GROMACS .gro file of C-alpha atoms in nm:
model
  224
    1ARG     CA    1   2.948   3.363   4.293
    2PRO     CA    2   2.742   3.034   4.310
    3ARG     CA    3   2.656   2.885   4.626
    4PRO     CA    4   2.884   2.633   4.829
    5SER     CA    5   2.726   2.359   4.818
    6LEU     CA    6   2.634   2.378   4.421
    7TYR     CA    7   2.979   2.526   4.372
    8ARG     CA    8   3.094   2.182   4.521
    9GLU     CA    9   2.834   1.988   4.373
   10SER     CA   10   2.983   2.099   4.029
   11CYS     CA   11   3.340   2.019   4.093
   12LEU     CA   12   3.234   1.656   4.218
   13LEU     CA   13   3.090   1.605   3.890
   14VAL     CA   14   3.373   1.721   3.651
   15VAL     CA   15   3.600   1.482   3.870
   16PHE     CA   16   3.338   1.221   3.810
   17TYR     CA   17   3.352   1.257   3.408
   18LEU     CA   18   3.720   1.298   3.391
   19LEU     CA   19   3.813   0.947   3.640
   20LYS     CA   20   3.497   0.767   3.431
   21MET     CA   21   3.687   0.506   3.190
   22SER     CA   22   3.577   0.334   2.921
   23ILE     CA   23   3.517  -0.013   2.978
   24LEU     CA   24   3.778  -0.104   2.714
   25ALA     CA   25   4.050   0.017   2.936
   26TYR     CA   26   3.915  -0.180   3.243
   27ASN     CA   27   4.175  -0.461   3.257
   28GLY     CA   28   4.427  -0.296   3.009
   29ALA     CA   29   4.647  -0.402   2.704
   30ALA     CA   30   4.939  -0.303   2.477
   31MET     CA   31   4.963  -0.485   2.179
   32ILE     CA   32   5.135  -0.408   1.804
   33ALA     CA   33   5.176  -0.647   1.520
   34MET     CA   34   5.428  -0.557   1.256
   35ALA     CA   35   5.555  -0.671   0.892
   36GLY     CA   36   5.878  -0.787   0.803
   37ASP     CA   37   6.099  -0.939   0.496
   38GLY     CA   38   5.924  -1.272   0.457
   39CYS     CA   39   5.814  -1.264   0.831
   40VAL     CA   40   5.545  -1.105   1.075
   41GLY     CA   41   5.522  -1.046   1.457
   42ILE     CA   42   5.266  -0.990   1.712
   43ALA     CA   43   5.362  -0.848   2.085
   44ALA     CA   44   5.148  -0.795   2.348
   45ASP     CA   45   5.191  -0.727   2.741
   46THR     CA   46   5.061  -0.976   3.002
   47ARG     CA   47   4.944  -0.733   3.264
   48LEU     CA   48   4.590  -0.793   3.350
   49GLY     CA   49   4.408  -0.512   3.594
   50ALA     CA   50   4.105  -0.388   3.739
   51GLN     CA   51   4.183  -0.051   3.646
   52ALA     CA   52   4.470   0.017   3.884
   53GLN     CA   53   4.531  -0.269   4.050
   54THR     CA   54   4.727  -0.572   3.914
   55VAL     CA   55   4.537  -0.946   3.925
   56SER     CA   56   4.797  -1.130   3.688
   57CYS     CA   57   5.114  -1.081   3.533
   58ASN     CA   58   5.054  -1.358   3.286
   59PHE     CA   59   4.735  -1.287   3.159
   60GLN     CA   60   4.775  -1.450   2.765
   61LYS     CA   61   4.620  -1.195   2.505
   62LEU     CA   62   4.739  -1.333   2.163
   63HIS     CA   63   4.610  -1.679   2.072
   64ARG     CA   64   4.731  -1.909   1.768
   65ILE     CA   65   4.443  -1.947   1.503
   66THR     CA   66   4.678  -2.159   1.231
   67PRO     CA   67   5.058  -2.211   1.240
   68THR     CA   68   5.086  -1.869   1.001
   69CYS     CA   69   4.807  -1.638   1.175
   70TYR     CA   70   4.756  -1.498   1.522
   71VAL     CA   71   4.526  -1.266   1.662
   72GLY     CA   72   4.544  -1.028   1.956
   73LEU     CA   73   4.241  -0.913   2.194
   74ALA     CA   74   4.242  -0.589   2.392
   75GLY     CA   75   3.977  -0.510   2.573
   76LEU     CA   76   3.769  -0.638   2.858
   77ALA     CA   77   3.943  -0.974   2.978
   78THR     CA   78   3.593  -1.177   3.023
   79ASP     CA   79   3.546  -1.072   2.649
   80VAL     CA   80   3.881  -1.179   2.560
   81THR     CA   81   3.848  -1.531   2.693
   82THR     CA   82   3.476  -1.551   2.553
   83LEU     CA   83   3.606  -1.423   2.177
   84ALA     CA   84   3.886  -1.649   2.152
   85LYS     CA   85   3.728  -1.971   2.260
   86THR     CA   86   3.409  -1.852   1.995
   87LEU     CA   87   3.718  -1.779   1.727
   88ALA     CA   88   3.871  -2.160   1.791
   89PHE     CA   89   3.537  -2.244   1.716
   90ARG     CA   90   3.504  -2.132   1.442
   91LYS     CA   91   3.813  -2.182   1.301
   92ASN     CA   92   3.763  -2.537   1.323
   93MET     CA   93   3.400  -2.550   1.190
   94TYR     CA   94   3.544  -2.358   0.888
   95GLU     CA   95   3.860  -2.634   0.787
   96LEU     CA   96   3.570  -2.902   0.852
   97ARG     CA   97   3.352  -2.749   0.607
   98GLU     CA   98   3.589  -2.650   0.362
   99GLU     CA   99   3.836  -2.898   0.364
  100ARG     CA  100   4.129  -2.639   0.351
  101LYS     CA  101   4.354  -2.442   0.599
  102LEU     CA  102   4.213  -2.071   0.678
  103LYS     CA  103   4.428  -1.806   0.538
  104PRO     CA  104   4.483  -1.491   0.716
  105LYS     CA  105   4.284  -1.230   0.505
  106THR     CA  106   3.989  -1.472   0.526
  107PHE     CA  107   4.019  -1.507   0.909
  108SER     CA  108   3.981  -1.128   0.942
  109ALA     CA  109   3.700  -1.124   0.713
  110MET     CA  110   3.552  -1.391   0.945
  111LEU     CA  111   3.641  -1.217   1.280
  112SER     CA  112   3.517  -0.872   1.125
  113THR     CA  113   3.160  -1.029   1.068
  114LEU     CA  114   3.135  -1.208   1.429
  115LEU     CA  115   3.203  -0.859   1.600
  116TYR     CA  116   2.930  -0.696   1.350
  117GLU     CA  117   2.721  -0.943   1.421
  118LYS     CA  118   2.700  -0.846   1.769
  119ARG     CA  119   2.695  -0.477   1.742
  120PHE     CA  120   2.389  -0.441   1.930
  121GLY     CA  121   2.595  -0.603   2.214
  122PRO     CA  122   2.899  -0.608   2.117
  123TYR     CA  123   3.201  -0.771   2.253
  124PHE     CA  124   3.448  -0.533   2.398
  125CYS     CA  125   3.723  -0.621   2.239
  126GLU     CA  126   4.009  -0.430   1.992
  127PRO     CA  127   4.164  -0.713   1.775
  128ILE     CA  128   4.477  -0.710   1.553
  129VAL     CA  129   4.508  -0.993   1.309
  130ALA     CA  130   4.934  -1.051   1.196
  131GLY     CA  131   4.975  -1.382   0.968
  132LEU     CA  132   5.165  -1.489   0.629
  133ASN     CA  133   4.992  -1.510   0.354
  134PRO     CA  134   5.073  -1.846   0.121
  135ASP     CA  135   5.290  -1.680  -0.056
  136ASN     CA  136   5.524  -1.542   0.261
  137THR     CA  137   5.387  -1.194   0.244
  138PRO     CA  138   5.280  -1.031   0.571
  139PHE     CA  139   4.905  -0.947   0.652
  140LEU     CA  140   4.831  -0.711   0.901
  141SER     CA  141   4.453  -0.592   1.043
  142GLY     CA  142   4.303  -0.413   1.293
  143MET     CA  143   3.951  -0.374   1.389
  144ASP     CA  144   3.691  -0.157   1.652
  145LEU     CA  145   3.467  -0.333   1.865
  146ILE     CA  146   3.210  -0.382   1.566
  147GLY     CA  147   3.474  -0.490   1.318
  148ALA     CA  148   3.515  -0.239   1.107
  149PRO     CA  149   3.879  -0.311   0.968
  150VAL     CA  150   4.159  -0.129   0.893
  151PHE     CA  151   4.438  -0.295   0.673
  152ALA     CA  152   4.823  -0.196   0.704
  153SER     CA  153   5.194  -0.269   0.549
  154ASP     CA  154   5.381  -0.171   0.817
  155PHE     CA  155   5.214  -0.190   1.169
  156VAL     CA  156   4.894  -0.169   1.363
  157VAL     CA  157   4.821  -0.124   1.735
  158SER     CA  158   4.551  -0.197   1.999
  159GLY     CA  159   4.523  -0.131   2.349
  160THR     CA  160   4.541   0.148   2.635
  161CYS     CA  161   4.814   0.301   2.504
  162THR     CA  162   4.784   0.370   2.129
  163ALA     CA  163   4.903   0.684   2.107
  164ASN     CA  164   5.249   0.572   2.248
  165LEU     CA  165   5.278   0.276   2.046
  166PHE     CA  166   5.220   0.485   1.771
  167GLY     CA  167   5.497   0.690   1.841
  168THR     CA  168   5.750   0.445   1.916
  169CYS     CA  169   5.638   0.238   1.623
  170GLU     CA  170   5.679   0.525   1.364
  171SER     CA  171   6.018   0.653   1.515
  172LEU     CA  172   6.159   0.227   1.563
  173TYR     CA  173   6.012   0.051   1.210
  174ARG     CA  174   6.186   0.040   0.918
  175PRO     CA  175   6.081  -0.171   0.590
  176ASN     CA  176   6.213  -0.522   0.495
  177LEU     CA  177   6.308  -0.638   0.866
  178GLY     CA  178   6.466  -0.975   0.918
  179PRO     CA  179   6.338  -1.173   1.188
  180ASP     CA  180   6.602  -1.078   1.448
  181GLU     CA  181   6.565  -0.682   1.359
  182LEU     CA  182   6.169  -0.713   1.400
  183PHE     CA  183   6.203  -0.913   1.730
  184GLU     CA  184   6.423  -0.605   1.827
  185THR     CA  185   6.205  -0.330   1.731
  186LEU     CA  186   5.869  -0.486   1.842
  187SER     CA  187   6.019  -0.545   2.184
  188GLN     CA  188   6.172  -0.171   2.191
  189ALA     CA  189   5.895  -0.051   2.083
  190LEU     CA  190   5.642  -0.223   2.345
  191LEU     CA  191   5.845  -0.179   2.661
  192ALA     CA  192   5.918   0.195   2.569
  193SER     CA  193   5.545   0.227   2.531
  194VAL     CA  194   5.378   0.017   2.827
  195ASP     CA  195   5.656   0.208   3.074
  196ARG     CA  196   5.436   0.531   3.024
  197ASP     CA  197   5.077   0.341   3.067
  198ALA     CA  198   4.952   0.276   3.387
  199LEU     CA  199   4.737  -0.021   3.310
  200SER     CA  200   4.974  -0.216   3.068
  201GLY     CA  201   5.294  -0.361   3.115
  202TRP     CA  202   5.470  -0.572   3.382
  203GLY     CA  203   5.605  -0.812   3.112
  204GLY     CA  204   5.550  -0.868   2.741
  205ILE     CA  205   5.524  -1.196   2.495
  206VAL     CA  206   5.686  -1.181   2.164
  207HIS     CA  207   5.569  -1.396   1.831
  208ILE     CA  208   5.799  -1.393   1.506
  209ILE     CA  209   5.622  -1.614   1.200
  210THR     CA  210   5.809  -1.702   0.906
  211LYS     CA  211   5.755  -1.978   0.682
  212ASP     CA  212   5.973  -2.220   0.879
  213GLY     CA  213   5.797  -2.143   1.240
  214VAL     CA  214   5.718  -1.896   1.475
  215THR     CA  215   5.961  -1.832   1.741
  216THR     CA  216   5.819  -1.703   2.102
  217ARG     CA  217   6.011  -1.502   2.352
  218GLU     CA  218   5.900  -1.345   2.688
  219LEU     CA  219   5.991  -1.002   2.782
  220LYS     CA  220   6.076  -0.861   3.149
  221GLY     CA  221   5.936  -0.543   3.203
  222ARG     CA  222   5.946  -0.337   3.467
  223GLN     CA  223   5.691  -0.390   3.750
  224ASP     CA  224   5.630  -0.083   3.950
   0.00000   0.00000   0.00000
């Protein structure tokens, strides 16, 4: 049997590693982007935390890039703010230089390149992109903190409760959802997922993008 002091130190070391969390999860986040029939939706929670302590419940993690393209930034709040401002700058520079509107696929490639440029000192963000192509087909992509992209035809998720989000989205998603059905599916999937995650929730926001414009609705979630 090990000496009591050594045993105690070993237990403390195990507890330390079990409690140690990724910096990506420090502020908490939950977001989904989902495709519909001629529409696309993106939803996120609004909680800003410092681990288990809630700092604010109106922190915006979804950012409008163009009228038909939104980006969701899940990760460290300071990097979320910095990256959002950098993306707005690069979007404006692209449109000035190219004299044309930025497409969702082009924006996704720009974001991936920006993250990879910083790979040795990365932004601690895992973004998702949702938009409508010029032919009104949905575009969805997600990437890790160094910009490795994944493209999807149904939904992409990011945040601290991705396992919950994948489960609810796989249960509730159906192809060819209309705008109202898409809103209902996104809302139910988000609220059901954050109820089982201590680092996200406390309300949400949903954007539904169609060729006619963007509909934004706020969700009231549990605050306990």
